[in-house]
Amino acid sequence: MARVAIVTGGTRGIGEAISLALQEAGVTVAATYAGNDEKAKAFSDRTGIAAFKWDVGDFAATEAGVKAVEDAIGPVDIVVNNAGITRDGTLLKMTWEMWDEVIRTNLGGCFNLAKATFPGMRTRKWGRIVNIGSINGQAGQYGQVNYAAAKSGIHGFTKALAQEGARFGVTVNAIAPGYIDTDMVAAVPADVLEKIVAKIPVGRLGQASEIARGVTFLCSEEGGFVTGSTLSINGGQHMY
C-alpha cells in the first residue's frame, strides 16, 4: 500500500515540485493551499494530486484538514512542511502583525502539522517529517528578522522533534534551500537578482526539482538512518 504524504503549500513553486517528486516515487500525495482556488484546481486537474484548502497557521483548521486527508486517502505517513510567507521590512518599519503572520505560518505551521500527525506515525512505528527551512534562517538576512527567526526556529524544532521520534521509526529532518528559481525570486528586480547570483559559487539559481530530490530521499525507506539533520541546498552560498 502506498505511503500517504501531506505537502503544505504543495500546489505551487517548490511545493509543487515536491508533490510531483513524491508522486513519481509512488507516494499518494495531498497538497495543501491557502487561497488561490483556481490555481489549486488547475494543479489537481493537471497532476491528479488532491488539493486541500486550509490555513496551516490555524491549529483547529489543521486538525480538521488532516482528518479530511486521512478520511479521503488514509493515515498520513509523510509530512513536508513547506508552506511559507514573507512580510519583509526592517525592524524599525516592521509591525507586530508582520512579525506574527510570518511566525504563525512558517513556524507555527510546522508545529500544527506535526502535532496532528506525529502521534499516528509513532504508533505505526514509521514516519517522515521534512521541514523546509532557509539559507536566511542559517545566515540571517537584512530586512527579514521575522522570516529569519521563523526559519531558524524550524531548524531547532527539527533537531528536538527528531530526538522524540527516532526510536519509533519517525525521522525528522530539514532542508535549507538557497535562492531557487521560483515566482517569488523572479519578482526580485533584475539588478538585485544579478548581485544575488554573483554570490552563489556555482553561478546560478537553484531549481525547485533539486530541492524536491532532497526531500524525496529523506522521505524514503533508504533515508531511515538520517534524522535531526539539515540538508543545505544552496549552491555553496553558505557553508558551515
Coordinates of C-alpha atoms in Angstrom, one line a residue:
M1 CA 0.0 0.0 0.0
A2 CA 1.3 3.4 -1.0
R3 CA 2.5 5.8 1.7
V4 CA 0.4 8.9 2.2
A5 CA 2.0 12.4 2.3
I6 CA 0.9 15.9 3.0
V7 CA 2.8 18.7 1.4
T8 CA 1.9 22.1 2.7
G9 CA 1.9 24.8 0.1
G10 CA 2.1 22.0 -2.3
T11 CA 0.4 23.3 -5.4
R12 CA 3.0 26.0 -6.4
G13 CA 6.7 26.6 -6.7
I14 CA 9.0 24.4 -4.6
G15 CA 5.9 22.7 -3.0
E16 CA 4.6 21.7 -6.4
A17 CA 8.0 20.2 -7.3
I18 CA 8.0 18.2 -4.1
S19 CA 4.4 17.0 -4.6
L20 CA 5.3 15.7 -8.1
A21 CA 8.6 14.1 -7.0
L22 CA 6.8 12.2 -4.2
Q23 CA 4.1 11.1 -6.5
E24 CA 6.6 9.8 -9.0
A25 CA 8.2 7.9 -6.1
G26 CA 4.9 6.1 -5.6
V27 CA 3.6 8.1 -2.7
T28 CA -0.1 9.2 -2.6
V29 CA 0.1 13.0 -2.1
A30 CA -2.3 15.5 -0.7
A31 CA -1.2 19.1 -1.3
T32 CA -2.5 21.9 0.8
Y33 CA -3.0 25.5 -0.2
A34 CA -4.2 28.7 1.5
G35 CA -6.0 30.9 -1.0
N36 CA -6.0 30.5 -4.8
D37 CA -8.8 28.1 -5.6
E38 CA -8.4 28.5 -9.4
K39 CA -4.7 27.6 -9.4
A40 CA -5.2 24.8 -7.0
K41 CA -7.9 23.3 -9.2
A42 CA -5.6 23.6 -12.3
F43 CA -2.8 21.9 -10.3
S44 CA -5.1 19.0 -9.4
D45 CA -6.5 18.7 -12.9
R46 CA -3.0 18.6 -14.3
T47 CA -1.4 16.2 -11.8
G48 CA -4.2 14.1 -10.3
I49 CA -3.0 15.2 -6.9
A50 CA -5.8 16.1 -4.5
A51 CA -5.6 19.7 -3.1
F52 CA -7.0 20.6 0.4
K53 CA -7.5 24.2 1.5
W54 CA -6.7 25.3 5.0
D55 CA -4.6 27.8 6.9
V56 CA -1.6 25.9 8.3
G57 CA -1.1 28.6 10.9
D58 CA -4.6 27.8 12.4
F59 CA -4.3 24.9 14.8
A60 CA -8.0 23.8 14.7
A61 CA -8.1 24.1 10.9
T62 CA -5.0 22.0 10.6
E63 CA -6.5 19.3 12.8
A64 CA -9.7 19.3 10.7
G65 CA -7.7 19.3 7.5
V66 CA -5.5 16.4 8.5
K67 CA -8.7 14.4 9.4
A68 CA -10.1 15.2 6.0
V69 CA -7.0 13.9 4.3
E70 CA -7.0 10.8 6.3
D71 CA -10.7 10.2 5.7
A72 CA -10.2 10.6 2.0
I73 CA -6.8 8.9 1.4
G74 CA -5.6 7.2 4.6
P75 CA -3.3 7.6 7.6
V76 CA -0.5 10.2 7.0
D77 CA 3.0 8.7 6.9
I78 CA 4.9 11.7 5.5
V79 CA 4.6 15.4 6.2
V80 CA 6.5 18.1 4.3
N81 CA 6.2 21.5 6.0
N82 CA 6.8 23.7 3.0
A83 CA 4.2 26.5 3.4
G84 CA 5.7 29.8 4.0
I85 CA 5.2 33.6 3.6
T86 CA 7.2 36.7 3.7
R87 CA 6.4 40.1 5.2
D88 CA 9.7 41.9 4.8
G89 CA 10.8 45.1 6.4
T90 CA 13.5 46.4 8.7
L91 CA 12.7 46.1 12.4
L92 CA 12.0 49.8 12.6
K93 CA 9.3 49.5 10.0
M94 CA 8.0 46.0 10.9
T95 CA 4.6 45.9 12.6
W96 CA 3.7 43.3 15.1
E97 CA 1.2 41.9 12.6
M98 CA 4.0 41.4 10.0
W99 CA 6.0 39.5 12.7
D100 CA 3.1 37.5 13.9
E101 CA 1.9 36.4 10.4
V102 CA 5.2 35.0 9.4
I103 CA 5.9 33.2 12.7
R104 CA 2.4 31.9 12.8
T105 CA 2.5 30.4 9.3
N106 CA 6.1 29.4 8.8
L107 CA 7.0 28.1 12.3
G108 CA 3.5 27.6 13.8
G109 CA 2.5 25.6 10.7
C110 CA 5.3 23.1 11.4
F111 CA 4.1 22.6 15.0
N112 CA 0.4 22.3 13.9
L113 CA 1.1 19.6 11.2
A114 CA 3.5 17.7 13.4
K115 CA 1.1 17.8 16.4
A116 CA -1.7 16.4 14.2
T117 CA 0.3 13.6 12.5
F118 CA 3.2 12.6 14.8
P119 CA 1.2 10.5 17.2
G120 CA -0.1 8.3 14.4
M121 CA 3.4 7.9 13.0
R122 CA 4.7 7.0 16.4
T123 CA 2.0 4.4 16.9
R124 CA 2.6 2.8 13.5
K125 CA 6.4 2.9 14.0
W126 CA 7.1 4.7 10.7
G127 CA 7.1 8.3 9.7
R128 CA 8.9 11.1 7.8
I129 CA 8.7 14.8 8.6
V130 CA 10.7 17.2 6.4
N131 CA 10.7 20.9 7.3
I132 CA 11.7 23.4 4.7
G133 CA 14.0 26.0 6.3
S134 CA 16.1 28.5 4.5
I135 CA 19.6 29.8 4.0
N136 CA 18.3 33.0 5.6
G137 CA 17.5 31.1 8.7
Q138 CA 21.1 30.0 8.9
A139 CA 22.9 33.2 7.9
G140 CA 20.3 35.9 8.6
Q141 CA 19.1 38.5 6.0
Y142 CA 18.7 42.2 6.2
G143 CA 15.0 43.2 6.5
Q144 CA 13.8 39.7 7.4
V145 CA 14.0 39.4 11.2
N146 CA 10.6 37.7 11.2
Y147 CA 11.4 35.3 8.3
A148 CA 14.9 34.5 9.6
A149 CA 13.6 33.9 13.1
A150 CA 10.9 31.5 11.9
K151 CA 13.2 29.6 9.6
S152 CA 15.9 29.4 12.3
G153 CA 13.3 28.1 14.6
I154 CA 12.4 25.4 12.2
H155 CA 16.0 24.1 12.3
G156 CA 15.8 23.9 16.2
F157 CA 12.3 22.3 16.0
T158 CA 13.7 19.7 13.7
K159 CA 16.6 18.7 16.0
A160 CA 14.4 18.5 19.1
L161 CA 11.5 16.5 17.5
A162 CA 14.0 14.1 15.8
Q163 CA 15.0 13.0 19.3
E164 CA 11.4 12.2 20.2
G165 CA 10.8 10.2 17.1
A166 CA 14.0 8.3 16.5
R167 CA 13.2 5.1 18.5
F168 CA 9.8 4.9 17.0
G169 CA 11.0 4.9 13.3
V170 CA 10.0 8.5 12.8
T171 CA 12.7 10.7 11.2
V172 CA 12.6 14.5 11.3
N173 CA 14.9 16.5 9.0
A174 CA 15.1 19.9 7.4
I175 CA 16.2 21.2 4.1
A176 CA 17.6 24.8 3.9
P177 CA 17.2 26.0 0.3
G178 CA 19.3 28.8 -1.1
Y179 CA 17.9 31.1 -3.8
I180 CA 15.7 29.0 -6.0
D181 CA 14.2 30.0 -9.4
T182 CA 10.6 30.4 -8.4
D183 CA 8.0 33.1 -9.0
M184 CA 9.0 34.7 -5.7
V185 CA 12.6 35.1 -6.7
A186 CA 11.6 36.1 -10.3
A187 CA 9.8 39.1 -8.8
V188 CA 13.2 40.4 -7.4
P189 CA 14.5 43.4 -9.5
A190 CA 17.0 42.3 -12.2
D191 CA 19.8 44.3 -10.8
V192 CA 19.3 42.9 -7.3
L193 CA 19.0 39.3 -8.6
E194 CA 22.2 39.8 -10.5
K195 CA 24.0 40.6 -7.3
I196 CA 22.5 37.6 -5.5
V197 CA 23.6 35.2 -8.3
A198 CA 27.1 36.7 -8.1
K199 CA 27.4 35.5 -4.5
I200 CA 26.5 31.9 -5.4
P201 CA 29.6 29.9 -6.1
V202 CA 28.0 27.6 -8.7
G203 CA 26.9 30.7 -10.5
R204 CA 23.2 30.2 -10.9
L205 CA 19.9 29.9 -9.0
G206 CA 18.8 26.5 -7.8
Q207 CA 15.9 24.6 -9.4
A208 CA 12.8 23.5 -7.4
S209 CA 13.4 20.0 -8.6
E210 CA 16.7 20.0 -6.8
I211 CA 15.0 20.7 -3.5
A212 CA 12.4 18.0 -4.3
R213 CA 15.0 15.3 -4.9
G214 CA 16.5 16.0 -1.5
V215 CA 13.0 15.8 0.1
T216 CA 12.3 12.5 -1.7
F217 CA 15.4 10.9 -0.4
L218 CA 14.7 12.0 3.2
C219 CA 11.2 10.6 2.9
S220 CA 12.3 7.2 1.5
E221 CA 13.0 3.9 3.2
E222 CA 16.6 4.5 2.3
G223 CA 16.6 7.7 4.4
G224 CA 15.8 6.0 7.6
F225 CA 19.2 6.5 9.2
V226 CA 19.1 10.3 8.7
T227 CA 17.4 12.2 11.4
G228 CA 17.9 15.6 13.1
S229 CA 19.8 16.8 10.1
T230 CA 19.6 20.0 8.0
L231 CA 20.5 19.5 4.3
S232 CA 21.7 22.7 2.8
I233 CA 21.0 23.0 -0.9
N234 CA 22.3 26.5 -1.8
G235 CA 25.0 26.2 -4.5
G236 CA 27.7 26.8 -1.9
Q237 CA 26.4 30.2 -0.9
H238 CA 26.5 29.4 2.8
M239 CA 28.8 26.7 4.2
Y240 CA 29.2 25.8 7.9

